Amino acid sequence: MIRLHHVPESRSMRVLWMLHELGLDFELAVHPFDKSLRDPTYLAVHPGGRVPALEIDDTVLFESGAALEYLCARHPQAGLGCAFGHADYADWLNWLHFAESISQHTAALTQQHVAIYPAEKRSPLVTKLEAARLAKLFQALDARLSGRDTLLESGFSAADIGVGQALYMAKHFVRLGRFERLNAYYERLSARTAFQKSLPADGDMRLYQAGFYEVLNG
Ligand SMILES: N[C@@H](CCC(=O)N[C@@H](CS)C(=O)NCC(=O)O)C(=O)O
């Protein structure tokens, strides 16, 4: 039994994308992005009341990076992971978890632009600093992609799934078009069938109502 607890357009999308890449059968439990994530029934699955939570038989993975690593180890034939001793192993780990470096700033920006009410409580300074820090990470990725189509020498991997999904969220706050290689990379990733299948379904609640949120004026 595989069950993914998911909020559309959130970090759980990276696990959803991975499940689709692997072609597995699974159940999708779609949650609203609200305080129901802190209900005792859900806290029994994810102790922090967050998404994703991936249930596989009696095991629960409640960190997106851990879930991707676990699925890679469980399905080595798919070639999305990288074994210790492989020339790309350290790069695979670094870039797989780089997704979370991106997502922490995206989460801060989502909070500022989307979650905080009333709007006058939002901080122009925080939006400026967090967008600048995100842009610095985009710059690092753009440099990494010089002469490469994927983050690893050995080709498409779970690292591209983690980072590609992080970019899906982050591009609401820093424009990818400023970074030519990164933009082309994201275009390639988002054209994948499994990525398309991980997008919100018709009628799903959206985290982002706007395509882009400018730094606030203060
Ligand atoms: N490091 C965790 C972060 C999980 C996380 O914070 N997820 C967000 C959605 S992107 C969430 O569930 N937020 C709910 C909340 O803050 O109440 C992971 O990668 O799984």
Tab-separated table of C-alpha atoms and ligand atoms in Angstrom:
chain	number	residue	atom	x	y	z
A	1	MET	CA	0.000	0.000	0.000
A	2	ILE	CA	1.345	3.411	-0.956
A	3	ARG	CA	-0.513	6.573	0.155
A	4	LEU	CA	0.756	10.115	-0.396
A	5	HIS	CA	-0.601	12.964	1.719
A	6	HIS	CA	-0.529	15.953	-0.580
A	7	VAL	CA	-1.351	19.641	-0.807
A	8	PRO	CA	-1.366	20.764	-4.464
A	9	GLU	CA	1.549	23.090	-5.382
A	10	SER	CA	3.401	22.317	-2.130
A	11	ARG	CA	6.573	20.294	-1.465
A	12	SER	CA	4.521	17.070	-1.595
A	13	MET	CA	4.383	17.633	-5.354
A	14	ARG	CA	8.003	16.436	-5.580
A	15	VAL	CA	7.019	13.055	-4.142
A	16	LEU	CA	3.969	12.918	-6.399
A	17	TRP	CA	6.184	13.614	-9.426
A	18	MET	CA	8.593	10.849	-8.302
A	19	LEU	CA	5.749	8.331	-7.886
A	20	HIS	CA	4.614	9.131	-11.422
A	21	GLU	CA	8.179	8.783	-12.779
A	22	LEU	CA	8.290	5.330	-11.168
A	23	GLY	CA	4.879	4.404	-12.586
A	24	LEU	CA	3.659	3.099	-9.217
A	25	ASP	CA	0.069	2.565	-8.114
A	26	PHE	CA	-0.756	4.728	-5.130
A	27	GLU	CA	-3.540	6.463	-3.284
A	28	LEU	CA	-3.526	10.263	-3.130
A	29	ALA	CA	-4.909	11.909	0.024
A	30	VAL	CA	-5.376	15.563	-0.940
A	31	HIS	CA	-5.484	17.967	2.022
A	32	PRO	CA	-6.421	21.637	2.170
A	33	PHE	CA	-3.580	23.976	3.172
A	34	ASP	CA	-5.078	24.883	6.510
A	35	LYS	CA	-5.061	24.023	10.191
A	36	SER	CA	-6.670	20.634	9.524
A	37	LEU	CA	-3.057	19.461	8.968
A	38	ARG	CA	-2.752	19.752	12.770
A	39	ASP	CA	-5.718	17.448	13.463
A	40	PRO	CA	-4.729	14.561	15.765
A	41	THR	CA	-5.594	12.020	13.061
A	42	TYR	CA	-3.117	13.601	10.660
A	43	LEU	CA	-0.528	14.266	13.395
A	44	ALA	CA	-0.522	10.500	13.942
A	45	VAL	CA	0.825	10.208	10.381
A	46	HIS	CA	3.095	13.287	10.282
A	47	PRO	CA	4.279	14.417	13.734
A	48	GLY	CA	4.802	17.990	12.496
A	49	GLY	CA	1.479	18.295	10.704
A	50	ARG	CA	3.113	19.022	7.332
A	51	VAL	CA	3.068	17.601	3.824
A	52	PRO	CA	4.326	15.411	2.343
A	53	ALA	CA	3.758	12.240	4.292
A	54	LEU	CA	4.304	9.077	2.310
A	55	GLU	CA	2.924	5.858	3.751
A	56	ILE	CA	4.410	2.654	2.359
A	57	ASP	CA	2.925	-0.333	4.143
A	58	ASP	CA	3.910	0.253	7.813
A	59	THR	CA	6.570	2.869	7.057
A	60	VAL	CA	6.002	6.637	6.972
A	61	LEU	CA	8.367	9.092	5.289
A	62	PHE	CA	7.634	12.626	6.471
A	63	GLU	CA	10.446	14.631	4.880
A	64	SER	CA	10.273	15.132	1.121
A	65	GLY	CA	14.029	14.549	0.650
A	66	ALA	CA	13.859	11.374	2.717
A	67	ALA	CA	10.870	10.175	0.691
A	68	LEU	CA	12.771	10.693	-2.576
A	69	GLU	CA	15.843	8.870	-1.237
A	70	TYR	CA	13.682	6.020	0.047
A	71	LEU	CA	11.895	5.599	-3.292
A	72	CYS	CA	15.238	5.619	-5.134
A	73	ALA	CA	16.565	2.863	-2.864
A	74	ARG	CA	13.334	0.866	-3.154
A	75	HIS	CA	13.329	1.085	-6.966
A	76	PRO	CA	16.998	1.033	-8.006
A	77	GLN	CA	16.126	-0.238	-11.482
A	78	ALA	CA	14.583	3.171	-12.292
A	79	GLY	CA	18.065	4.751	-12.125
A	80	LEU	CA	16.906	7.892	-10.282
A	81	GLY	CA	19.180	7.314	-7.301
A	82	CYS	CA	22.933	7.061	-6.927
A	83	ALA	CA	24.872	4.547	-4.848
A	84	PHE	CA	27.698	5.303	-2.432
A	85	GLY	CA	30.926	4.825	-4.359
A	86	HIS	CA	29.512	6.188	-7.629
A	87	ALA	CA	31.398	9.224	-8.970
A	88	ASP	CA	28.172	11.286	-8.771
A	89	TYR	CA	27.139	10.230	-5.257
A	90	ALA	CA	28.159	13.397	-3.393
A	91	ASP	CA	26.695	15.596	-6.158
A	92	TRP	CA	23.477	13.579	-6.086
A	93	LEU	CA	23.083	14.090	-2.335
A	94	ASN	CA	24.015	17.776	-2.477
A	95	TRP	CA	21.637	18.690	-5.293
A	96	LEU	CA	18.834	16.466	-4.028
A	97	HIS	CA	18.889	18.392	-0.744
A	98	PHE	CA	19.547	21.740	-2.424
A	99	ALA	CA	15.817	21.641	-3.169
A	100	GLU	CA	15.202	22.388	0.506
A	101	SER	CA	17.570	25.386	0.437
A	102	ILE	CA	15.350	26.796	-2.293
A	103	SER	CA	12.113	25.821	-0.578
A	104	GLN	CA	12.922	27.463	2.761
A	105	HIS	CA	13.027	30.891	1.085
A	106	THR	CA	9.988	30.061	-1.016
A	107	ALA	CA	8.114	29.122	2.170
A	108	ALA	CA	9.061	32.458	3.763
A	109	LEU	CA	7.908	34.311	0.658
A	110	THR	CA	4.693	32.302	0.437
A	111	GLN	CA	3.987	33.243	4.035
A	112	GLN	CA	4.584	36.927	3.328
A	113	HIS	CA	2.667	37.181	0.067
A	114	VAL	CA	-0.065	34.595	0.511
A	115	ALA	CA	-0.623	33.621	4.135
A	116	ILE	CA	-0.316	36.817	6.185
A	117	TYR	CA	-3.482	38.830	6.734
A	118	PRO	CA	-4.133	41.722	6.916
A	119	ALA	CA	-1.895	42.682	3.984
A	120	GLU	CA	-0.376	45.671	5.845
A	121	LYS	CA	1.271	43.198	8.250
A	122	ARG	CA	3.451	41.898	5.380
A	123	SER	CA	7.097	42.970	5.436
A	124	PRO	CA	8.663	44.624	2.355
A	125	LEU	CA	12.105	44.092	3.905
A	126	VAL	CA	11.581	40.343	4.361
A	127	THR	CA	10.266	39.952	0.797
A	128	LYS	CA	13.285	41.840	-0.558
A	129	LEU	CA	15.840	39.843	1.451
A	130	GLU	CA	14.251	36.460	0.794
A	131	ALA	CA	13.867	37.124	-2.955
A	132	ALA	CA	17.544	38.162	-3.105
A	133	ARG	CA	18.606	34.985	-1.303
A	134	LEU	CA	16.503	32.905	-3.687
A	135	ALA	CA	18.091	34.668	-6.678
A	136	LYS	CA	21.542	33.739	-5.311
A	137	LEU	CA	20.521	30.057	-5.320
A	138	PHE	CA	19.180	30.403	-8.868
A	139	GLN	CA	22.572	31.811	-9.843
A	140	ALA	CA	24.317	28.764	-8.322
A	141	LEU	CA	22.044	26.416	-10.255
A	142	ASP	CA	22.547	28.342	-13.475
A	143	ALA	CA	26.316	27.959	-13.032
A	144	ARG	CA	25.961	24.232	-12.313
A	145	LEU	CA	24.016	23.808	-15.553
A	146	SER	CA	26.817	25.219	-17.660
A	147	GLY	CA	27.569	22.448	-20.166
A	148	ARG	CA	24.998	20.124	-18.536
A	149	ASP	CA	21.354	19.299	-19.270
A	150	THR	CA	20.809	17.798	-15.813
A	151	LEU	CA	22.354	18.397	-12.395
A	152	LEU	CA	24.420	15.212	-12.580
A	153	GLU	CA	26.888	14.134	-15.235
A	154	SER	CA	25.107	10.788	-15.388
A	155	GLY	CA	21.720	12.243	-16.433
A	156	PHE	CA	18.214	12.774	-15.044
A	157	SER	CA	17.831	11.796	-11.385
A	158	ALA	CA	15.803	12.433	-8.242
A	159	ALA	CA	17.975	15.549	-7.724
A	160	ASP	CA	16.303	17.083	-10.798
A	161	ILE	CA	12.883	16.146	-9.403
A	162	GLY	CA	13.603	17.829	-6.054
A	163	VAL	CA	15.124	20.946	-7.569
A	164	GLY	CA	12.655	21.107	-10.474
A	165	GLN	CA	9.730	21.054	-8.087
A	166	ALA	CA	11.389	23.626	-5.832
A	167	LEU	CA	11.697	25.855	-8.917
A	168	TYR	CA	7.990	25.346	-9.705
A	169	MET	CA	7.175	27.052	-6.402
A	170	ALA	CA	10.073	29.524	-6.312
A	171	LYS	CA	9.421	31.000	-9.752
A	172	HIS	CA	6.406	32.764	-8.235
A	173	PHE	CA	8.905	35.083	-6.504
A	174	VAL	CA	12.034	35.312	-8.691
A	175	ARG	CA	11.754	35.202	-12.471
A	176	LEU	CA	13.550	32.255	-14.041
A	177	GLY	CA	13.939	34.141	-17.329
A	178	ARG	CA	16.845	36.103	-15.801
A	179	PHE	CA	18.834	32.842	-15.780
A	180	GLU	CA	19.045	31.460	-19.300
A	181	ARG	CA	20.351	27.946	-18.577
A	182	LEU	CA	18.117	27.509	-15.551
A	183	ASN	CA	15.093	28.633	-17.525
A	184	ALA	CA	15.842	26.127	-20.311
A	185	TYR	CA	16.409	23.395	-17.698
A	186	TYR	CA	13.046	24.108	-16.077
A	187	GLU	CA	11.349	24.071	-19.495
A	188	ARG	CA	12.790	20.602	-20.140
A	189	LEU	CA	11.781	19.268	-16.721
A	190	SER	CA	8.281	20.673	-16.802
A	191	ALA	CA	7.650	19.089	-20.198
A	192	ARG	CA	8.026	15.615	-18.657
A	193	THR	CA	4.799	13.618	-18.502
A	194	ALA	CA	5.334	12.750	-14.827
A	195	PHE	CA	5.778	16.441	-13.955
A	196	GLN	CA	2.572	17.324	-15.805
A	197	LYS	CA	0.728	14.609	-13.865
A	198	SER	CA	1.853	16.172	-10.575
A	199	LEU	CA	0.262	19.552	-11.333
A	200	PRO	CA	-2.991	20.521	-9.562
A	201	ALA	CA	-6.035	18.718	-10.907
A	202	ASP	CA	-9.136	20.600	-12.051
A	203	GLY	CA	-10.957	21.873	-8.988
A	204	ASP	CA	-7.948	21.525	-6.648
A	205	MET	CA	-7.389	24.381	-4.240
A	206	ARG	CA	-4.411	26.486	-5.401
A	207	LEU	CA	-1.662	27.742	-3.107
A	208	TYR	CA	-0.762	30.508	-5.580
A	209	GLN	CA	-3.514	32.651	-7.061
A	210	ALA	CA	-1.024	34.829	-8.972
A	211	GLY	CA	1.638	33.708	-11.424
A	212	PHE	CA	4.151	36.130	-9.910
A	213	TYR	CA	4.454	38.136	-6.666
A	214	GLU	CA	6.645	41.257	-6.850
A	215	VAL	CA	8.812	42.347	-3.916
A	216	LEU	CA	6.592	44.558	-1.768
A	217	ASN	CA	7.125	48.292	-1.705
A	218	GLY	CA	8.011	49.652	1.698
B	1	LIG	N1	11.372	19.926	5.122
B	1	LIG	C1	10.009	19.485	4.978
B	1	LIG	C2	9.099	20.720	4.925
B	1	LIG	C3	7.631	20.335	4.855
B	1	LIG	C4	6.733	21.571	4.863
B	1	LIG	O1	6.965	22.554	5.600
B	1	LIG	N2	5.677	21.515	4.031
B	1	LIG	C5	4.750	22.638	3.961
B	1	LIG	C6	4.126	22.694	2.566
B	1	LIG	S1	5.297	23.135	1.325
B	1	LIG	C7	3.639	22.433	4.953
B	1	LIG	O2	3.133	21.351	5.074
B	1	LIG	N3	3.237	23.482	5.645
B	1	LIG	C8	2.116	23.416	6.522
B	1	LIG	C9	2.218	24.411	7.605
B	1	LIG	O3	3.247	25.100	7.704
B	1	LIG	O4	1.264	24.514	8.361
B	1	LIG	C10	9.889	18.650	3.701
B	1	LIG	O5	10.650	18.909	2.750
B	1	LIG	O6	9.072	17.713	3.661
